[in-house]
Amino acid sequence: MADIVNLNKVRKARAKAEAEETARNNRVRFGRTRQEKEAARKEAERKDRDMDGKQLDE
């Protein structure tokens, strides 16, 4: 005999799992300190300047 499943509970559990996954991704993406953000910005600027210096002039 098959188990009876409450579809509303399954739907809510799935939505909760998706919300937790989104929250986890946002914590990784946005959960950085000001110093980390500043260091990443400076590193990106340095890489841009470095690539501009290596660009061929035509």
mmCIF file of C-alpha atoms in Angstrom:
data_model
loop_
_atom_site.group_PDB
_atom_site.id
_atom_site.type_symbol
_atom_site.label_atom_id
_atom_site.label_comp_id
_atom_site.label_asym_id
_atom_site.label_seq_id
_atom_site.Cartn_x
_atom_site.Cartn_y
_atom_site.Cartn_z
ATOM 1 C CA MET A 1 0.000 0.000 0.000
ATOM 2 C CA ALA A 2 1.315 3.466 -0.892
ATOM 3 C CA ASP A 3 2.058 6.127 1.693
ATOM 4 C CA ILE A 4 -0.311 9.036 1.798
ATOM 5 C CA VAL A 5 1.527 12.278 1.089
ATOM 6 C CA ASN A 6 0.260 15.745 1.844
ATOM 7 C CA LEU A 7 1.150 17.647 -1.321
ATOM 8 C CA ASN A 8 0.959 21.010 0.424
ATOM 9 C CA LYS A 9 3.656 19.910 2.919
ATOM 10 C CA VAL A 10 5.834 18.597 0.094
ATOM 11 C CA ARG A 11 5.441 21.867 -1.821
ATOM 12 C CA LYS A 12 6.311 23.909 1.269
ATOM 13 C CA ALA A 13 9.335 21.722 2.040
ATOM 14 C CA ARG A 14 10.605 22.148 -1.525
ATOM 15 C CA ALA A 15 10.148 25.932 -1.346
ATOM 16 C CA LYS A 16 11.975 26.026 1.986
ATOM 17 C CA ALA A 17 14.893 24.041 0.557
ATOM 18 C CA GLU A 18 15.111 26.395 -2.428
ATOM 19 C CA ALA A 19 15.028 29.430 -0.121
ATOM 20 C CA GLU A 20 17.839 27.958 1.970
ATOM 21 C CA GLU A 21 19.917 27.351 -1.163
ATOM 22 C CA THR A 22 19.348 30.931 -2.316
ATOM 23 C CA ALA A 23 20.286 32.237 1.122
ATOM 24 C CA ARG A 24 23.471 30.151 1.125
ATOM 25 C CA ASN A 25 24.463 31.520 -2.284
ATOM 26 C CA ASN A 26 23.725 35.097 -1.197
ATOM 27 C CA ARG A 27 25.823 34.699 1.952
ATOM 28 C CA VAL A 28 28.762 33.641 -0.194
ATOM 29 C CA ARG A 29 28.146 36.347 -2.759
ATOM 30 C CA PHE A 30 27.357 39.315 -0.528
ATOM 31 C CA GLY A 31 28.644 38.297 2.895
ATOM 32 C CA ARG A 32 32.071 39.867 2.619
ATOM 33 C CA THR A 33 33.637 42.486 4.838
ATOM 34 C CA ARG A 34 34.438 45.958 3.587
ATOM 35 C CA GLN A 35 38.156 45.133 3.516
ATOM 36 C CA GLU A 36 37.546 42.010 1.416
ATOM 37 C CA LYS A 37 35.403 43.978 -1.039
ATOM 38 C CA GLU A 38 38.026 46.718 -1.271
ATOM 39 C CA ALA A 39 40.828 44.193 -1.802
ATOM 40 C CA ALA A 40 38.861 42.449 -4.562
ATOM 41 C CA ARG A 41 38.119 45.793 -6.241
ATOM 42 C CA LYS A 42 41.796 46.818 -6.124
ATOM 43 C CA GLU A 43 42.860 43.428 -7.487
ATOM 44 C CA ALA A 44 40.413 43.752 -10.400
ATOM 45 C CA GLU A 45 41.689 47.271 -11.161
ATOM 46 C CA ARG A 46 45.287 46.030 -11.059
ATOM 47 C CA LYS A 47 44.444 43.218 -13.485
ATOM 48 C CA ASP A 48 42.722 45.681 -15.831
ATOM 49 C CA ARG A 49 45.746 47.999 -15.804
ATOM 50 C CA ASP A 50 48.045 45.035 -16.382
ATOM 51 C CA MET A 51 46.012 43.856 -19.373
ATOM 52 C CA ASP A 52 45.839 47.396 -20.794
ATOM 53 C CA GLY A 53 49.622 47.554 -20.649
ATOM 54 C CA LYS A 54 49.906 44.345 -22.657
ATOM 55 C CA GLN A 55 47.430 45.398 -25.317
ATOM 56 C CA LEU A 56 48.887 45.694 -28.809
ATOM 57 C CA ASP A 57 48.693 49.112 -30.429
ATOM 58 C CA GLU A 58 47.691 49.039 -34.084
#
